[in-house]
Coordinates of C-alpha atoms in Angstrom, one line a residue:
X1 CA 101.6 84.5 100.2
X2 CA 103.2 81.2 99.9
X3 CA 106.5 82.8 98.7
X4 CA 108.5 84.9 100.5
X5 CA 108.5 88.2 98.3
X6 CA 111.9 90.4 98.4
X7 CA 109.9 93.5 100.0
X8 CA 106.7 93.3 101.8
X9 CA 104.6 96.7 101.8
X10 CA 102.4 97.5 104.5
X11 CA 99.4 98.9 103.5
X12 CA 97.5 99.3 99.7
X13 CA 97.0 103.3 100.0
X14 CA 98.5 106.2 98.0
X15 CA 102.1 105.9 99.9
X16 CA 101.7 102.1 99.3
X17 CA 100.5 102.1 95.7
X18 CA 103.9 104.9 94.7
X19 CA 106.3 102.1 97.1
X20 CA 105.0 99.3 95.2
X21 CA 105.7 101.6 91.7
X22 CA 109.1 101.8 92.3
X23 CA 109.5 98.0 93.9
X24 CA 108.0 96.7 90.6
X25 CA 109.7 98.8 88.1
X26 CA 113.0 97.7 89.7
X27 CA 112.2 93.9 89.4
X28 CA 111.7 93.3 93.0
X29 CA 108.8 90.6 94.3
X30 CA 106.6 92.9 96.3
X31 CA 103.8 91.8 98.3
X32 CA 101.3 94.5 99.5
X33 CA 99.3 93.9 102.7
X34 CA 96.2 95.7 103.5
X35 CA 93.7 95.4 106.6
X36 CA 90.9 96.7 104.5
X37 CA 88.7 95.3 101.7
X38 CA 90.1 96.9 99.3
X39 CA 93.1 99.4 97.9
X40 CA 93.4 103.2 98.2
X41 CA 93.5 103.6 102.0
X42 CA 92.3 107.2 102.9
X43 CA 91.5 107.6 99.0
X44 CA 87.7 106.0 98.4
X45 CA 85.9 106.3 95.5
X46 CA 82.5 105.2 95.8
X47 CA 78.7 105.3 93.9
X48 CA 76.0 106.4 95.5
X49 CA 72.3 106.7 94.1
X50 CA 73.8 107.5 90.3
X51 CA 76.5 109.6 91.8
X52 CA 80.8 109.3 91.8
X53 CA 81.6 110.7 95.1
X54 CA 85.1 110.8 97.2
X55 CA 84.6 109.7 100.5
X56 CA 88.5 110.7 101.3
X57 CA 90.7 113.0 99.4
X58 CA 88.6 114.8 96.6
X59 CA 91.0 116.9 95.3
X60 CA 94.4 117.3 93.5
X61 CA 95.7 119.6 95.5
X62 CA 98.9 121.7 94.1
X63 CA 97.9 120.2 90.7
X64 CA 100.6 122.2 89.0
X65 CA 102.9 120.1 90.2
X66 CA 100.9 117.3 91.7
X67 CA 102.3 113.8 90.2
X68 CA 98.8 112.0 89.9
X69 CA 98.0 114.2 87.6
X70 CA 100.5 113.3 85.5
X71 CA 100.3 109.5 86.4
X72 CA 96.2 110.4 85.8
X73 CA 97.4 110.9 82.1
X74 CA 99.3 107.9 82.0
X75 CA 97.0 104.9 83.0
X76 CA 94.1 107.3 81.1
X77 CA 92.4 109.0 83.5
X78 CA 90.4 112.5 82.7
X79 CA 91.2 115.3 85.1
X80 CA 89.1 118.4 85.6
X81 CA 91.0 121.2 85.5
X82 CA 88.0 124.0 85.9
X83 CA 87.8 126.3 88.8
X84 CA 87.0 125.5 92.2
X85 CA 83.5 127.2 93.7
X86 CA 85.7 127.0 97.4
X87 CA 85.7 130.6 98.4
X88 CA 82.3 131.3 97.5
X89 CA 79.2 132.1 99.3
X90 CA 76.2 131.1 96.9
X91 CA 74.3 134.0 97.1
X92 CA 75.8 136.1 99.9
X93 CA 73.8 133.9 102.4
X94 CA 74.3 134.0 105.6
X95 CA 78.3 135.8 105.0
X96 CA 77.5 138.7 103.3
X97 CA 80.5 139.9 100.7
X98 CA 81.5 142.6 103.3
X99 CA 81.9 139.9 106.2
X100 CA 84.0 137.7 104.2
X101 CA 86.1 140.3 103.2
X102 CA 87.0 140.9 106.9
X103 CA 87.0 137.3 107.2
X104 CA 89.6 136.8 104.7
X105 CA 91.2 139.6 106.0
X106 CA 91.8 138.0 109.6
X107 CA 92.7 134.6 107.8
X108 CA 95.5 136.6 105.8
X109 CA 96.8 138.3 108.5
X110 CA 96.9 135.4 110.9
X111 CA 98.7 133.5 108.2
X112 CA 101.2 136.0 107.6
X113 CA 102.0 136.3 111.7
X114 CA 102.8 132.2 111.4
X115 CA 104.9 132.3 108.5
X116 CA 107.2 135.9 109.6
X117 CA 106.4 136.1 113.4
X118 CA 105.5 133.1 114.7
X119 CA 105.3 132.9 118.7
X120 CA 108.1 131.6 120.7
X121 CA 105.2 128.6 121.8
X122 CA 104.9 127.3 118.0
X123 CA 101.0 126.9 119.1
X124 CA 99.1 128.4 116.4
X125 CA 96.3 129.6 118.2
X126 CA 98.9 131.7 120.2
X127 CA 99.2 133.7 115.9
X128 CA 95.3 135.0 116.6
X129 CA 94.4 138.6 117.3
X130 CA 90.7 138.6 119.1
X131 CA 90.6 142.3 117.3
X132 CA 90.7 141.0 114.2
X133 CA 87.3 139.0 115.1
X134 CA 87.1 136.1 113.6
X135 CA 88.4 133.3 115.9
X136 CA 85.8 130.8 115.3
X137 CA 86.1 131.3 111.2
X138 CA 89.9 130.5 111.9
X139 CA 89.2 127.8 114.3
X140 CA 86.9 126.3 111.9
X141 CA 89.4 126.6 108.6
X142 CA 92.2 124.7 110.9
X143 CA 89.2 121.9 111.0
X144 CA 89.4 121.8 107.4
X145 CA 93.2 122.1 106.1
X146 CA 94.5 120.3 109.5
X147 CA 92.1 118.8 111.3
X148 CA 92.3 120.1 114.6
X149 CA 92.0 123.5 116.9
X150 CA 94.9 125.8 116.3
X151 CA 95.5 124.9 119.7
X152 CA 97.1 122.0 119.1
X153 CA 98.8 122.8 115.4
X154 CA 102.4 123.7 115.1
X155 CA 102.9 127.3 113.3
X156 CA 106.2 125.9 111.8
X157 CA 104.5 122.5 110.2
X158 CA 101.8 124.8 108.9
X159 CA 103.8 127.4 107.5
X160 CA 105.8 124.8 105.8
X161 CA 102.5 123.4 104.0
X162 CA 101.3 127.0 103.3
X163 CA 104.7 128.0 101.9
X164 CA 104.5 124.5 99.6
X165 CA 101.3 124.9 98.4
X166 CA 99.5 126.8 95.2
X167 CA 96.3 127.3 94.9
X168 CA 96.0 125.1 91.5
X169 CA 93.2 122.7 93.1
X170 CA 91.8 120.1 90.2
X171 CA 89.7 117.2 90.2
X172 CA 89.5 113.5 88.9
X173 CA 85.6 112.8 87.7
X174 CA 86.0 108.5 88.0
X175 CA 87.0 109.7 91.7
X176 CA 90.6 110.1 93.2
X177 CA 90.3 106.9 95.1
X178 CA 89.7 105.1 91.6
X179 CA 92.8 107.0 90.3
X180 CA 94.9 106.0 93.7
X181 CA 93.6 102.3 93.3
X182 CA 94.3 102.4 89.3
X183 CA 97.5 102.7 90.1
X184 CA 98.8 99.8 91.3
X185 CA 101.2 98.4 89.8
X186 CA 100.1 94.4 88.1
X187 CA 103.1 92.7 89.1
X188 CA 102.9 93.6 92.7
X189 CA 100.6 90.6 94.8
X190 CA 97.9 92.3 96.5
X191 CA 96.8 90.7 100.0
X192 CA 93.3 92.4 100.7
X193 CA 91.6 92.0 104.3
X194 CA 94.7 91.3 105.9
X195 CA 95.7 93.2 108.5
X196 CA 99.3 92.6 110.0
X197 CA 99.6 91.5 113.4
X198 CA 102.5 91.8 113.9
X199 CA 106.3 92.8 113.1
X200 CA 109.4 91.1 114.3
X201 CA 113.4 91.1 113.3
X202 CA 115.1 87.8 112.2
X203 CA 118.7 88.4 112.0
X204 CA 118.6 89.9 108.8
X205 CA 115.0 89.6 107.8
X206 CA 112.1 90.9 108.7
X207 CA 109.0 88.4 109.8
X208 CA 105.2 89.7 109.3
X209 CA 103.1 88.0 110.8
X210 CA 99.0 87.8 109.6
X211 CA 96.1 86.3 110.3
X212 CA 96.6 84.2 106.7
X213 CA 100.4 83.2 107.7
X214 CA 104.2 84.7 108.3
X215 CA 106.1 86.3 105.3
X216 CA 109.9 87.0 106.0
X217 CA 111.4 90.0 103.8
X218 CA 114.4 91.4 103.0
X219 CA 112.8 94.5 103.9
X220 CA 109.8 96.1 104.3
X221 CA 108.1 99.3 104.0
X222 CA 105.4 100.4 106.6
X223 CA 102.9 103.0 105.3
X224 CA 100.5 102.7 108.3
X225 CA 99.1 105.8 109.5
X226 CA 100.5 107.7 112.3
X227 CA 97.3 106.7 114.8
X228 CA 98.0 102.4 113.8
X229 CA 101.9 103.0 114.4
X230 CA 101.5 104.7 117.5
X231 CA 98.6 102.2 118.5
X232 CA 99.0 98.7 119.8
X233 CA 96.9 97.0 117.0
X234 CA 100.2 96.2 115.5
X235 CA 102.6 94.1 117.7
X236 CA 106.1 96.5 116.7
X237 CA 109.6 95.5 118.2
X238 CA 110.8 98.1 121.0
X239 CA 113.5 98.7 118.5
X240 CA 110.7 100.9 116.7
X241 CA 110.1 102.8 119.8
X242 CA 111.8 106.5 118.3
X243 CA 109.4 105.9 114.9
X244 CA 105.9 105.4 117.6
X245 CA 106.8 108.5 119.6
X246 CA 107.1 110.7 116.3
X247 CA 103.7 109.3 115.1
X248 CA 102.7 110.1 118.8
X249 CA 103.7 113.6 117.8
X250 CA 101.9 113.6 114.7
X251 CA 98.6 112.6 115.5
X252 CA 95.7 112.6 112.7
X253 CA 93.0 115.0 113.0
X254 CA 89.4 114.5 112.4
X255 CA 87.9 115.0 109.0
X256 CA 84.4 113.7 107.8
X257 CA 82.5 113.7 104.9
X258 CA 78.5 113.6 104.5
X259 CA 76.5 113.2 101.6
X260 CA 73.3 114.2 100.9
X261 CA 71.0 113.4 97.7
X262 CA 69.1 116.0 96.1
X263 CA 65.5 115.0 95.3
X264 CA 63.0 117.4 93.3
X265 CA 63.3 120.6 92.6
X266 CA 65.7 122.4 94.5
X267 CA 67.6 126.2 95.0
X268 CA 70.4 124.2 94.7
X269 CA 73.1 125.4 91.3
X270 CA 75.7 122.9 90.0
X271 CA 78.9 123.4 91.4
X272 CA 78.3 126.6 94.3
X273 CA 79.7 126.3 97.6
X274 CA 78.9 128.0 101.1
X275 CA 80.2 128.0 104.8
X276 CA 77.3 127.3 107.0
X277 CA 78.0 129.4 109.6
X278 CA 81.2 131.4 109.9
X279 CA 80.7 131.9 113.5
X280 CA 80.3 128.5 114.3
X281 CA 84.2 126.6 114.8
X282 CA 82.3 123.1 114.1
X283 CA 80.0 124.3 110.8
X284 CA 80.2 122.5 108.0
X285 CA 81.3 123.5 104.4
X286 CA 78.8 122.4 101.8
X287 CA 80.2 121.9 97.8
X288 CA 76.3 121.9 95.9
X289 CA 76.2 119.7 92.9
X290 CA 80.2 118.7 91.9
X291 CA 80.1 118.4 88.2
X292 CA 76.2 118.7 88.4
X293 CA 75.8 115.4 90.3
X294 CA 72.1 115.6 92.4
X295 CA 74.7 115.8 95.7
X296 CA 75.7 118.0 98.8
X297 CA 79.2 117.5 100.5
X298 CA 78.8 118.4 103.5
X299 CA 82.7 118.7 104.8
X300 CA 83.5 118.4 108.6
X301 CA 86.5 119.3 110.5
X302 CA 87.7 119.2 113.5
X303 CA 85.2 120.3 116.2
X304 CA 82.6 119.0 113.7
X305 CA 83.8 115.9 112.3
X306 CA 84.6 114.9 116.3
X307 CA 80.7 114.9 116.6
X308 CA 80.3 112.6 114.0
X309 CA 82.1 109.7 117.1
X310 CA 80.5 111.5 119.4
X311 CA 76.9 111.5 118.1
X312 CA 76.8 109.2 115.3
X313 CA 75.6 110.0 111.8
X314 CA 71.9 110.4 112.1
X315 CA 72.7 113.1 114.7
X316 CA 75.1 115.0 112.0
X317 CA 73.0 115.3 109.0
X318 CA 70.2 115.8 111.0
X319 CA 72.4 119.1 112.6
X320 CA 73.7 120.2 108.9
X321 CA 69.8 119.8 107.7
X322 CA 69.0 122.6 110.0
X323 CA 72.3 124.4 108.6
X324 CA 71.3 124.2 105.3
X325 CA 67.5 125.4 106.0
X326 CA 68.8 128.1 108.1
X327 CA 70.3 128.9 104.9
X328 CA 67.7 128.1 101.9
X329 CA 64.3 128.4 104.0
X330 CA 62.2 125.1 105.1
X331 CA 61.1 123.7 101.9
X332 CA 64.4 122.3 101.1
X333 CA 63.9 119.5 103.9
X334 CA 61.9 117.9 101.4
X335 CA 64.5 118.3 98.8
X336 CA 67.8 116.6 100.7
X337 CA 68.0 113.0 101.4
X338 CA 71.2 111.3 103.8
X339 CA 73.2 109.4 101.5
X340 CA 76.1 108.4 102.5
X341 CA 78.9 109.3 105.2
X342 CA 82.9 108.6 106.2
X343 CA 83.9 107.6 109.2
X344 CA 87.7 107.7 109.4
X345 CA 88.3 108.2 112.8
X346 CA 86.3 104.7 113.6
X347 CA 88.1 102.7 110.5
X348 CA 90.5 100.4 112.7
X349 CA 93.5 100.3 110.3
X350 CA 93.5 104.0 110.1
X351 CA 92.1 105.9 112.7
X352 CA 91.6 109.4 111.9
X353 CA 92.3 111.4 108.9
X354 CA 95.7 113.2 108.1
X355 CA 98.5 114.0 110.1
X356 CA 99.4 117.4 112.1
X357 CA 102.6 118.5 114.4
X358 CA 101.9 119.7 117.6
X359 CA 103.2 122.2 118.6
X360 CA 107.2 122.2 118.9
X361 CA 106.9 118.9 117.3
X362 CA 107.3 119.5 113.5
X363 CA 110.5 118.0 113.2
X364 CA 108.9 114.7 114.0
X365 CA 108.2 114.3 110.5
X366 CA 111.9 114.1 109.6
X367 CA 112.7 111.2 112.4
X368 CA 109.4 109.4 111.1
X369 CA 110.9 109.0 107.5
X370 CA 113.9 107.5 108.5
X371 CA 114.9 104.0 107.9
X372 CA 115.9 101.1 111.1
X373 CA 118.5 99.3 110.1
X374 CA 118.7 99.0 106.2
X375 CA 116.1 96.7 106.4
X376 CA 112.6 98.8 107.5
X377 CA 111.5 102.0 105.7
X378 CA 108.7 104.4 106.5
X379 CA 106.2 105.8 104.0
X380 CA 103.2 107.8 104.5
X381 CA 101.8 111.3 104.1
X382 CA 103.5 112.0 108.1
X383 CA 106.7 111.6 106.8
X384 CA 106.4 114.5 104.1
X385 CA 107.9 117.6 105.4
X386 CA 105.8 119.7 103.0
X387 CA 103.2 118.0 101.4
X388 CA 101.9 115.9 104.4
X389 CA 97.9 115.6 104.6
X390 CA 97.7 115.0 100.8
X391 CA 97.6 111.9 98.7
X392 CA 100.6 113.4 96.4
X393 CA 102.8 113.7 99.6
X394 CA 101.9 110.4 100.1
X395 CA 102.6 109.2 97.0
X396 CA 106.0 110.7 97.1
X397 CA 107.0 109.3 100.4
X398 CA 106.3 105.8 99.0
X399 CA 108.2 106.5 96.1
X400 CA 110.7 108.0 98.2
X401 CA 110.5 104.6 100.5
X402 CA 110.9 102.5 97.4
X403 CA 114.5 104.2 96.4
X404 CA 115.6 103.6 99.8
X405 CA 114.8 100.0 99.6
X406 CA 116.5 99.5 96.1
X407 CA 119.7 101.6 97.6
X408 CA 119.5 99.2 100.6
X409 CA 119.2 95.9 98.5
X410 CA 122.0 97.3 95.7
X411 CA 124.8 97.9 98.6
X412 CA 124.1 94.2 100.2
X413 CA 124.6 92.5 97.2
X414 CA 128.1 94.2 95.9

C-alpha cells in the first residue's frame, strides 16, 4: 500500500477475485482490500476433524454453464460432477414418498403461479394456496434458495432466478472456497484484515481510507455486500446515497451452516439427504456423509438460521440433535459430535448471507450495478439480475465490473 495502484478493489470474495481477473489481465495495478483474514468472502473452505467442509457456498450451482467450473479446470481443480442426494428422504423417514409427492406438488404449482400469474403485490407469499397444504414446506424452501419468508421475497426476482437456473448442481472436493481463493490472480496486491473506513471523491480520484493508510485510485470497484453498503461501517459520500437505498432494497437473508462429526457406528450412508421436518418452516436440511466424509450438514434458512443470533450455537445443534433422533431413534446421540458452525449474519464485513428483492423492489438490482461517475463501479452477487445469491453471479459481476473500469480508463486516456 505504499503505491497508489490504478484500481483499488474492495473486498477479496468471488465478485472481487473475477474484478481483480480482468484488472490484471489488462495490465492495470490493482490493489484488493479485504476486512477479513483471509480471501473468498462468503466462499470458506475449511478442515475440520479430517474433513474438507464449505462453510459458505457448497455448490456449483448451474454447473452447465457455471464459469468456475471451467476456471476449476484451468488453475487444476477436480470437480465432482455426480448426482446430488437433495431431493431425497433417506429412508422415507419422517416424509413418506406419498407426502413428498404432494409436497412437490404444491412447490410446483406455487412456482408456476409466480413465474405466469404472479399477484399484483409481487409478495410471494401472496402465490400460496392454503389448499394445496403445504405452507410451512414452502416457507421453509424460501429459507433455503432465498433466505427469507415468502413474505418478504419478490415473485419477479425469484422467477427471474428460477427461469435462469438448471438443475446441473456439481461440487468442488478441495472446497469452493479453496477454488474462489485459488483464483486470485498473482499480480494483484492483496491487503488482508483491512477493512475500509472509508470512501471519499478527490476531484478525479477516489481516496480509501484504512486503518493501515489512504490509497487514492483512478477508480475503484466496491464488492461489499448489500448489508456493509447499506450499513454505516463504511463512511460513503452522500453522492452514493441511490446505490445504499438499492442495497436497502436488497437485503441478505439468513443462511447457516452446522456441522456435526460422526463418531462410531452409525445409520448414517455416504452421501443421503433428508428434510427434518417438512412441517416445520425453521427445520433444518441434513446432507449425511458428502463424499463419505464422517460429517452431517445441517443447513439453515431463514426462520432457522435467525435462531442461530437469536440462540447461539450450542442452542442449534442441540435443537437439530433432537431432529435427527426424532428421525434415527436415541442411540445416535452417541454417534454425532458439534463440529463446527457459520455465522454470517454476525461477520461484520458481511452481515448476512445472499441477497433478495423485496417485494416491488427487483429492479434494484439494475440501479445497484451501475457505475457514479466513471470512476466507481459496483460488483457483487446483488447486482446480478439472474444469477444473484451464487458465487458464479458473483463472479460475473466482478468481471463485469472489471470491463467497465478498463472502458472508463481507455476513453480518459484518448
Amino acid at each position: 500500500m505504499t503505491e497508489d495502484p490504478d484500481v483499488v478493489v474492495v473486498g477479496a470474495g468471488a465478485a472481487g477475485t473475477g474484478a481483480a481477473r480482468g484488472l490484471a489481465e489488462a495490465g492495470l495495478k490493482v490493489l484488493v482490500l479485504e476486512a477479513l483474514p483471509r480471501t473468498g468472502g462468503r466462499a470458506f473452505t475449511q478442515q475440520a476433524a479430517g474433513s474438507v467442509v464449505d462453510i459458505g457456498c457448497g455448490w456449483l450451482h448451474s454447473a452447465d454453464r457455471n464459469p468456475w467450473v471451467g476456471l476449476a479446470g484451468e488453475i487444476g481443480f477436480d470437480v465432482d460432477s455426480g448426482p446430488s442426494a437433495w431431493g431425497d428422504q433417506f429412508r422415507d423417514l419422517g416424509f413418506t414418498q406419498s407426502e413428498r409427492e404432494d409436497a412437490y406438488l404444491a412447490f410446483e404449482r406455487w412456482s408456476e403461479r409466480v413465474a405466469t400469474n404472479p399477484p399484483r403485490s409481487d409478495v410471494a407469499a401472496d402465490a400460496i394456496d392454503p389448499a394445496d397444504g403445504w405452507t410451512s414446506y414452502l416457507q421453509a424452501l424460501s429459507g433455503y434458495i432465498s433466505g427469507d419468508e415468502l413474505q418478504r421475497i419478490s415473485c419477479k426476482d425469484y422467477a427471474a432466478y428460477d427461469e435462469a437456473s438448471t438443475d446441473l448442481n456439481w461440487r468442488v472436493p478441495a472446497g469452493y472456497g479453496t477454488l474462489v481463493s485459488a483464483a486470485m490472480p498473482v499480480q494483484a496486491v492483496v491487503s488482508l484484515s483491512t477493512p475500509v473506513e472509508a470512501i471519499t471523491l478527490d476531484g478525479r480520484r477516489v481516496e480509501v481510507k484504512t486503518p493501515s493508510g489512504t490509497v487514492r485510485a483512478k477508480a475503484v470497484i466496491v464488492t461489499t455486500s448489500t448489508n456493509v453498503l447499506a450499513g454505516d461501517s463504511i463512511r460513503w459520500p452522500s453522492a452514493f446515497d441511490p446505490w445504499r437505498q438499492a442495497a436497502q432494497r436488497l437485503p441478505l437473508g439468513w443462511n447457516e451452516k452446522l456441522f456435526f462429526e460422526i463418531t462410531g457406528s452409525a445409520p448414517f450412508e455416504n452421501e443421503t439427504h433428508l428434510i427434518g421436518d417438512p412441517r416445520d418452516a425453521s427445520t433444518g436440511s441434513y446432507y449425511i456423509r458428502p463424499f463419505g466424509q464422517p460429517v452431517i450438514e445441517c443447513y439453515l434458512g431463514g426462520a432457522g438460521a435467525r435462531l442461530v443470533a437469536e440462540e447461539g450455537h450450542k442452542a442449534v445443534f442441540a435443537r437439530a440433535t433432537d431432529q435427527l433422533v426424532r428421525l434415527f431413534g436415541g442411540d445416535i446421540r452417541r454417534n454425532l459430535r458439534p463440529l463446527i458452525a457459520s455465522d454470517w449474519a454476525r461477520t461484520a464485513s458481511i452481515g448476512g448471507a445472499y441477497s433478495h428483492a423485496l417485494p416491488g423492489q427487483a429492479d434494484a438490482r439494475i440501479a445497484l450495478a451501475k457505475p457514479f461517475d466513471e470512476r466507481v463501479f459496483f460488483a457483487g452477487e446483488a447486482t446480478h439480475t439472474s444469477d444473484f445469491s451464487t458465487a458464479h453471479g458473483a463472479l460475473q459481476s466482478g468481471q463485469r465490473a472489471a470491463r467497465e473500469v478498463i472502458a472508463a480508463l481507455t476513453a480518459i486516456h484518448s
